[in-house]
Short mmCIF file of C-alpha atoms in Angstrom, two decimals:
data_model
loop_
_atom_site.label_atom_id
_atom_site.label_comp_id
_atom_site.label_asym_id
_atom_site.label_seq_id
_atom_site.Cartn_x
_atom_site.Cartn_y
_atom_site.Cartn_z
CA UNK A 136 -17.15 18.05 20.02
CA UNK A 137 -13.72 17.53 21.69
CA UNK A 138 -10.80 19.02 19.49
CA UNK A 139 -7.44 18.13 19.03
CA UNK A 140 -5.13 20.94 18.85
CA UNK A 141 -0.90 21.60 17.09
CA UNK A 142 1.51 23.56 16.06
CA UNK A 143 3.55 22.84 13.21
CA UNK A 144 7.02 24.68 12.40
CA UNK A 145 8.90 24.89 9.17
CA UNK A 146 11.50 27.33 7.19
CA UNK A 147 10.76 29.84 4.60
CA UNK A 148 12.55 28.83 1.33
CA UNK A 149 14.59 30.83 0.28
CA UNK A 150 14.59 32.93 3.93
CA UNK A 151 13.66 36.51 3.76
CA UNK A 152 13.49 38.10 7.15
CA UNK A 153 11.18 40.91 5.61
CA UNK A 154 8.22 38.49 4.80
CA UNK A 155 5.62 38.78 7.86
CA UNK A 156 1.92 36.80 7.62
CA UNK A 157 -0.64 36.84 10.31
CA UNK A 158 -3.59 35.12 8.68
CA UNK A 159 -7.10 34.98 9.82
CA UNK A 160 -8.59 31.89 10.86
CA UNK A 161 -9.04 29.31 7.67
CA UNK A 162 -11.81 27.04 8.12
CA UNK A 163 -12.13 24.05 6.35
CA UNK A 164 -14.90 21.46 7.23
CA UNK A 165 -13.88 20.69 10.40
CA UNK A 166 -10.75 21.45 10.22
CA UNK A 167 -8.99 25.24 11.57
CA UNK A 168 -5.84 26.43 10.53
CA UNK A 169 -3.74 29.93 11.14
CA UNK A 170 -0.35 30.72 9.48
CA UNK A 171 2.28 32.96 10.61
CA UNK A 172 5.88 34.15 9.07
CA UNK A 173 7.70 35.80 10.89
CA UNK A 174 11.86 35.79 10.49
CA UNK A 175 11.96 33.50 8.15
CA UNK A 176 10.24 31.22 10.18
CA UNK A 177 6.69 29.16 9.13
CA UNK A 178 4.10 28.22 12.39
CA UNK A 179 1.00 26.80 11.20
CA UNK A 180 -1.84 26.53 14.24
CA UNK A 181 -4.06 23.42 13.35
CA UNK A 182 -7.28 22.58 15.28
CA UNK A 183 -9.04 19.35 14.26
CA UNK A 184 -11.69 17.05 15.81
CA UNK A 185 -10.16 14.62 18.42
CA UNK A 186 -8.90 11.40 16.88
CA UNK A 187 -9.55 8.77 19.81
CA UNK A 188 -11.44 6.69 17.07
CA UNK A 189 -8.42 6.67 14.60
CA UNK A 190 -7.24 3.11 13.21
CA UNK A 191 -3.59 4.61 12.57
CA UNK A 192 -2.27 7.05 13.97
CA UNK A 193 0.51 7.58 11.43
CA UNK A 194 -2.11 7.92 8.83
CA UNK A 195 -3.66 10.74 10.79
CA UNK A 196 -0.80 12.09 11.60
CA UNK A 197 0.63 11.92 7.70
CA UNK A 198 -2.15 13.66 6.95
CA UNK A 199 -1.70 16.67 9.26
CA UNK A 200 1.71 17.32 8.06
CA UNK A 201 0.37 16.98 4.50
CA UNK A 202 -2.29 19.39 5.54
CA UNK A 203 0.05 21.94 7.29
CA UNK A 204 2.38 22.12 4.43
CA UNK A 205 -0.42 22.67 1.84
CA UNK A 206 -2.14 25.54 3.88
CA UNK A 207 1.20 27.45 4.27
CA UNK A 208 2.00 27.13 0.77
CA UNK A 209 -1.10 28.26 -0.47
CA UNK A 210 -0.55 31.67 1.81
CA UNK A 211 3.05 31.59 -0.26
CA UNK A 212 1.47 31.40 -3.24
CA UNK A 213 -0.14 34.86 -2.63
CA UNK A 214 3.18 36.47 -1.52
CA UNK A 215 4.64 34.86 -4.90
CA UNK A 216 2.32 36.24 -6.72
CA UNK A 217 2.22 39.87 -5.55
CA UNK A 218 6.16 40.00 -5.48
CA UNK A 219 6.84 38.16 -8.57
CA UNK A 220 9.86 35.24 -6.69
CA UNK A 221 9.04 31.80 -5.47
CA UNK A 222 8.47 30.90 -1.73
CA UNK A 223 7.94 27.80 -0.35
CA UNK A 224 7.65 26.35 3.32
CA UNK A 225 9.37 23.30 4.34
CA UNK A 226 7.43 21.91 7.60
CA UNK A 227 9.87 20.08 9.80
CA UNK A 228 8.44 19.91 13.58
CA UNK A 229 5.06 19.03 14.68
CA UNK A 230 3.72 19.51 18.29
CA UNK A 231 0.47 18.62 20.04
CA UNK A 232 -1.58 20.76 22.87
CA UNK A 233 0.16 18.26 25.90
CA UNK A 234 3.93 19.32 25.07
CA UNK A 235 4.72 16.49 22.78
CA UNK A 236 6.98 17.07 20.05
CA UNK A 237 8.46 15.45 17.03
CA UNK A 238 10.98 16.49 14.46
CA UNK A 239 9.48 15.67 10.54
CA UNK A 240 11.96 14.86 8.33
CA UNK A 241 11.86 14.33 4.34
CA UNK A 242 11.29 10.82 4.79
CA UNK A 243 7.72 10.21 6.19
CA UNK A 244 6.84 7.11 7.44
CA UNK A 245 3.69 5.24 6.91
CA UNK A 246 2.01 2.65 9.31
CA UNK A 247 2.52 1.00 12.27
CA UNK A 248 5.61 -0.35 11.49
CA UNK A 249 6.67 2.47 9.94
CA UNK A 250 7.09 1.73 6.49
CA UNK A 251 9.22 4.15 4.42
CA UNK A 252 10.22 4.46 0.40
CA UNK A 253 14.07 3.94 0.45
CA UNK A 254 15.20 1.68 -1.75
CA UNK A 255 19.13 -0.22 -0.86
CA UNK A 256 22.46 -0.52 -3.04
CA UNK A 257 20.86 1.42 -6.20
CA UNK A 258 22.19 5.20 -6.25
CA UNK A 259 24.71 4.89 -8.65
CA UNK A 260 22.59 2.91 -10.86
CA UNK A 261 19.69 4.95 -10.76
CA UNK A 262 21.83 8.13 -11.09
CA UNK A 263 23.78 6.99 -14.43
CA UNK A 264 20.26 5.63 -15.67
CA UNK A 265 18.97 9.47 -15.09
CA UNK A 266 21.79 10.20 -17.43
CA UNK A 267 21.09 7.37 -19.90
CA UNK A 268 17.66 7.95 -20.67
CA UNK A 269 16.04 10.69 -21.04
CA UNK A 270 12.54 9.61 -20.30
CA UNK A 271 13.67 8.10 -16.76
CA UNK A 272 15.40 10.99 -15.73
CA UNK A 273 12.14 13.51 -16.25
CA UNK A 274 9.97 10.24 -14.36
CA UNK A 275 12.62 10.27 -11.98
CA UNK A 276 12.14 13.65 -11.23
CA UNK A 277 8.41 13.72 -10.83
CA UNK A 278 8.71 11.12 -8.26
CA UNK A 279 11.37 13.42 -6.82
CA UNK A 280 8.41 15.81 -6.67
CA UNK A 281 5.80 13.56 -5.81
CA UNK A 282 7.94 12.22 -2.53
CA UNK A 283 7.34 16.26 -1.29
CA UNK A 284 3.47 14.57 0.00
CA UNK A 285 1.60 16.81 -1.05
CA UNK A 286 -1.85 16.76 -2.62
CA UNK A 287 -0.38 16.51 -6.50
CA UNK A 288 1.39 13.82 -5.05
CA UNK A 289 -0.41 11.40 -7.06
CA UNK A 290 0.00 13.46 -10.32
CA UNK A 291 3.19 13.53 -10.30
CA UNK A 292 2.98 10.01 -9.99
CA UNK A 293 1.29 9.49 -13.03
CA UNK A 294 2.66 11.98 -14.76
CA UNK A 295 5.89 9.79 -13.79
CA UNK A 296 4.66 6.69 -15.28
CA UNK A 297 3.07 8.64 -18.60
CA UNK A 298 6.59 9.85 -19.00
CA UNK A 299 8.58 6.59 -18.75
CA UNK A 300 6.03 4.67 -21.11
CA UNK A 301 7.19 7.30 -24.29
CA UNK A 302 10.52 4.80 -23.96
CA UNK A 303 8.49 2.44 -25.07
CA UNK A 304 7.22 4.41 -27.57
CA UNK A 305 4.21 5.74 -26.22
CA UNK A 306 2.85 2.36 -25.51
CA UNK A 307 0.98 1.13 -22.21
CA UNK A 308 1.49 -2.42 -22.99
CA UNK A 309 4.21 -2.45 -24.62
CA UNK A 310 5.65 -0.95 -20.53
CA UNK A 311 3.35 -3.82 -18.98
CA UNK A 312 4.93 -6.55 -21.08
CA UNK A 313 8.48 -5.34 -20.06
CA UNK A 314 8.17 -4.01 -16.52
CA UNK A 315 5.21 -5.80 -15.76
CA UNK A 316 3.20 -2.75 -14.59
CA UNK A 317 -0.33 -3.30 -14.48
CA UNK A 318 -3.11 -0.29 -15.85
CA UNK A 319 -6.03 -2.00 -12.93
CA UNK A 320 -3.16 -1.20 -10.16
CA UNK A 321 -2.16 2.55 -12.02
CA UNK A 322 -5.81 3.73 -12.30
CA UNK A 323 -6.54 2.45 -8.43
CA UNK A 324 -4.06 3.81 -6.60
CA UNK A 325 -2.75 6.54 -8.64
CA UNK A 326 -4.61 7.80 -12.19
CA UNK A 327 -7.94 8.36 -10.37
CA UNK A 328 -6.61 10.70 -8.13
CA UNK A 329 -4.14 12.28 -10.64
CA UNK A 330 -7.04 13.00 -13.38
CA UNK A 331 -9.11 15.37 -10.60
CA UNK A 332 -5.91 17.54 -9.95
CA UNK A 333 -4.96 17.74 -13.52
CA UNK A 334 -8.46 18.96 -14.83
CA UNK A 335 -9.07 21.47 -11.83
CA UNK A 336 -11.63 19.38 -9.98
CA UNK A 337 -11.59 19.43 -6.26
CA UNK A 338 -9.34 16.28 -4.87
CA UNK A 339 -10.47 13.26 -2.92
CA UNK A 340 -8.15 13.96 0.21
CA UNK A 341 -9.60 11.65 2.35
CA UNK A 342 -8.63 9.06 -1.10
CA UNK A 343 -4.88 10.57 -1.46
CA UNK A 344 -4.69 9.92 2.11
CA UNK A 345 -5.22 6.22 2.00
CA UNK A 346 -3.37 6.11 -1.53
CA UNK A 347 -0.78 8.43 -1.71
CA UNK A 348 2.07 5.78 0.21
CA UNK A 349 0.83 2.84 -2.33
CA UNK A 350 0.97 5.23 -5.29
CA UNK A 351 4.71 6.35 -4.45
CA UNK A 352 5.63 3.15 -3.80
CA UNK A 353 4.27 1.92 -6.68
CA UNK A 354 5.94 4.35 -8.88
CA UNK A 355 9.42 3.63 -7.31
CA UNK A 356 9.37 0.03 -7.76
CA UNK A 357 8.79 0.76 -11.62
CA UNK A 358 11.34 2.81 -11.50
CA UNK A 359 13.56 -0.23 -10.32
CA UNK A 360 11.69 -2.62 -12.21
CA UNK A 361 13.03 -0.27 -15.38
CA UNK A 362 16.61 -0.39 -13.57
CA UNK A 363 16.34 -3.84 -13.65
CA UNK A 364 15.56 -4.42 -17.17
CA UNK A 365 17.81 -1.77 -18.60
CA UNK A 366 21.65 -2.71 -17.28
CA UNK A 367 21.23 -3.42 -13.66
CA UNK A 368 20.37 -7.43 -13.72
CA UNK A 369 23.60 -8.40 -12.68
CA UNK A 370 23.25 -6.50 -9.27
CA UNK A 371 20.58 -9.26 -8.18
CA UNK A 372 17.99 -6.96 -7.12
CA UNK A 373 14.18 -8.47 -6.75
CA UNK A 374 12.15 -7.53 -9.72
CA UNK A 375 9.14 -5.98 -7.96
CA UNK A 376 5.54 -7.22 -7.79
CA UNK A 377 3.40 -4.32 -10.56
CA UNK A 378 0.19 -6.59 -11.23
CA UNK A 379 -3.14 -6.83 -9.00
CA UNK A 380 -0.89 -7.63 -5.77
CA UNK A 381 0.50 -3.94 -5.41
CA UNK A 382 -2.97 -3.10 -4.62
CA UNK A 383 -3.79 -3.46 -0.79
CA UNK A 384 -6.78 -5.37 0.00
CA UNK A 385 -8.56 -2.58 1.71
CA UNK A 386 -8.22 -0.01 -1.75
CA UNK A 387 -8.81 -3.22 -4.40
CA UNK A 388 -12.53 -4.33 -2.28
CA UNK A 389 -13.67 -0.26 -3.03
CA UNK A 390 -12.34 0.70 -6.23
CA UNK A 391 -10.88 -2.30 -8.04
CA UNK A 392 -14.66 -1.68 -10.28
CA UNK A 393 -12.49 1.70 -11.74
CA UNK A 394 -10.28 -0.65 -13.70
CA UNK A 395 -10.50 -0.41 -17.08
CA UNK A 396 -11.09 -4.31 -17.96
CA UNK A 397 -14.46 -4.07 -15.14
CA UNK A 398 -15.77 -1.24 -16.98
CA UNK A 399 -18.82 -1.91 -18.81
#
């Protein structure tokens, strides 16, 4: 089997020049990882079956950064743990076996055209919102969470969502009739995902993969949707499509039988 083979580098948060990590060989399906710290500074070796056959390279590529970040934060989580202070790593450059390079920013993009979450002419809204209401500004800030793509990506999603519904005093439908959210397009690309990470199952990673873009997007256009409802109509932003049509054809043909109203 041919392999594919990187290097990922990233920053110890907070830096502390005294925390050195040499790990073994992790092995993970097919998948290979080692993590070193050393100065402060995060390298995580990845080797990985070659990806000739890949539709999207992005994707692939999302995934790997995903991947590297996870891996090195689990390590962290050991060092947190035996000295009692939170470390994190913050993965910012990836590099393949030919020489090519790429700096990673916060702000991943997603498919071919490369697709990212920003939204335009909204920051002071959303901010004074976030001050407003207290229910948007704890949503707010599990999206802020969710946008670090990780695996509980998709929790915090939904923990996002379960959070902004208690304005509307603790009702689903009572959101759906005013934002026009939709629970088929919350359990398929975001609650199905969320409910295996918050009961301690194993997650679906090749699922968050092909999710996880659709599920933060989904969440942020609430967000505005709320914006929109609450104080913000005279801006003339677009209220956002929430119903069946936030689902992408290739996620609503394999799972759109997990809605609730196809259940039997």
């Amino acid at each position: 089997m041919r392999r594919d083979r990187f290097r990922f580098t990233g920053d110890l948060i907070p830096k502390n020049n005294a925390i050195s990590l040499n790990t073994m060989p992790n092995v993970e399906g097919d998948w290979i990882s080692t993590t070193t710290i050393e100065c402060s500074v995060v390298h995580v070796d990845l080797e990985i079956p070659d990806g000739d056959g890949e539709v999207d390279h992005r994707v692939r590529e999302y995934s790997m950064v995903r991947y590297a970040q996870f891996i090195a934060n689990r390590w962290l989580s050991a060092i947190s743990f035996a000295q009692g202070a939170c470390y994190s790593a913050h993965i910012f450059r990836l590099e393949n076996s030919a020489g090519y390079g790429r700096d990673v920013g916060p702000k991943l993009m997603f498919g071919h055209d490369g697709e990212d979450l920003s939204v335009d002419n909204c920051f002071e809204l959303f901010a004074e919102m976030s001050r407003e209401s207290h229910h948007f500004g704890m949503a707010a800030d599990d999206y802020r969470k969710a946008l670090g793509w990780g695996p509980g990506a998709l929790f915090y999603c939904y923990r996002a969502l379960e959070t902004l519904r208690l304005h509307f005093d603790g009702g689903w439908e009572e959101m759906h009739k005013s934002l026009g959210t939709n629970q088929c397009a919350i359990v398929t690309l975001i609650k199905r995902h969320a409910d295996k990470i918050r009961h301690g199952k194993v997650p679906d990673y090749e699922g968050i993969d092909s999710c996880a873009y659709y599920g933060l997007n989904y969440v942020s256009e609430t967000l505005l949707a709320f914006l929109i409802k609450n104080g913000a109509a005279e801006s003339n932003l677009e209220m956002p499509v929430l119903n069946h049509g936030a689902i992408p054809d290739f996620i609503r043909v394999q799972h759109v039988k997990d809605c609730p109203q196809n259940r039997t």
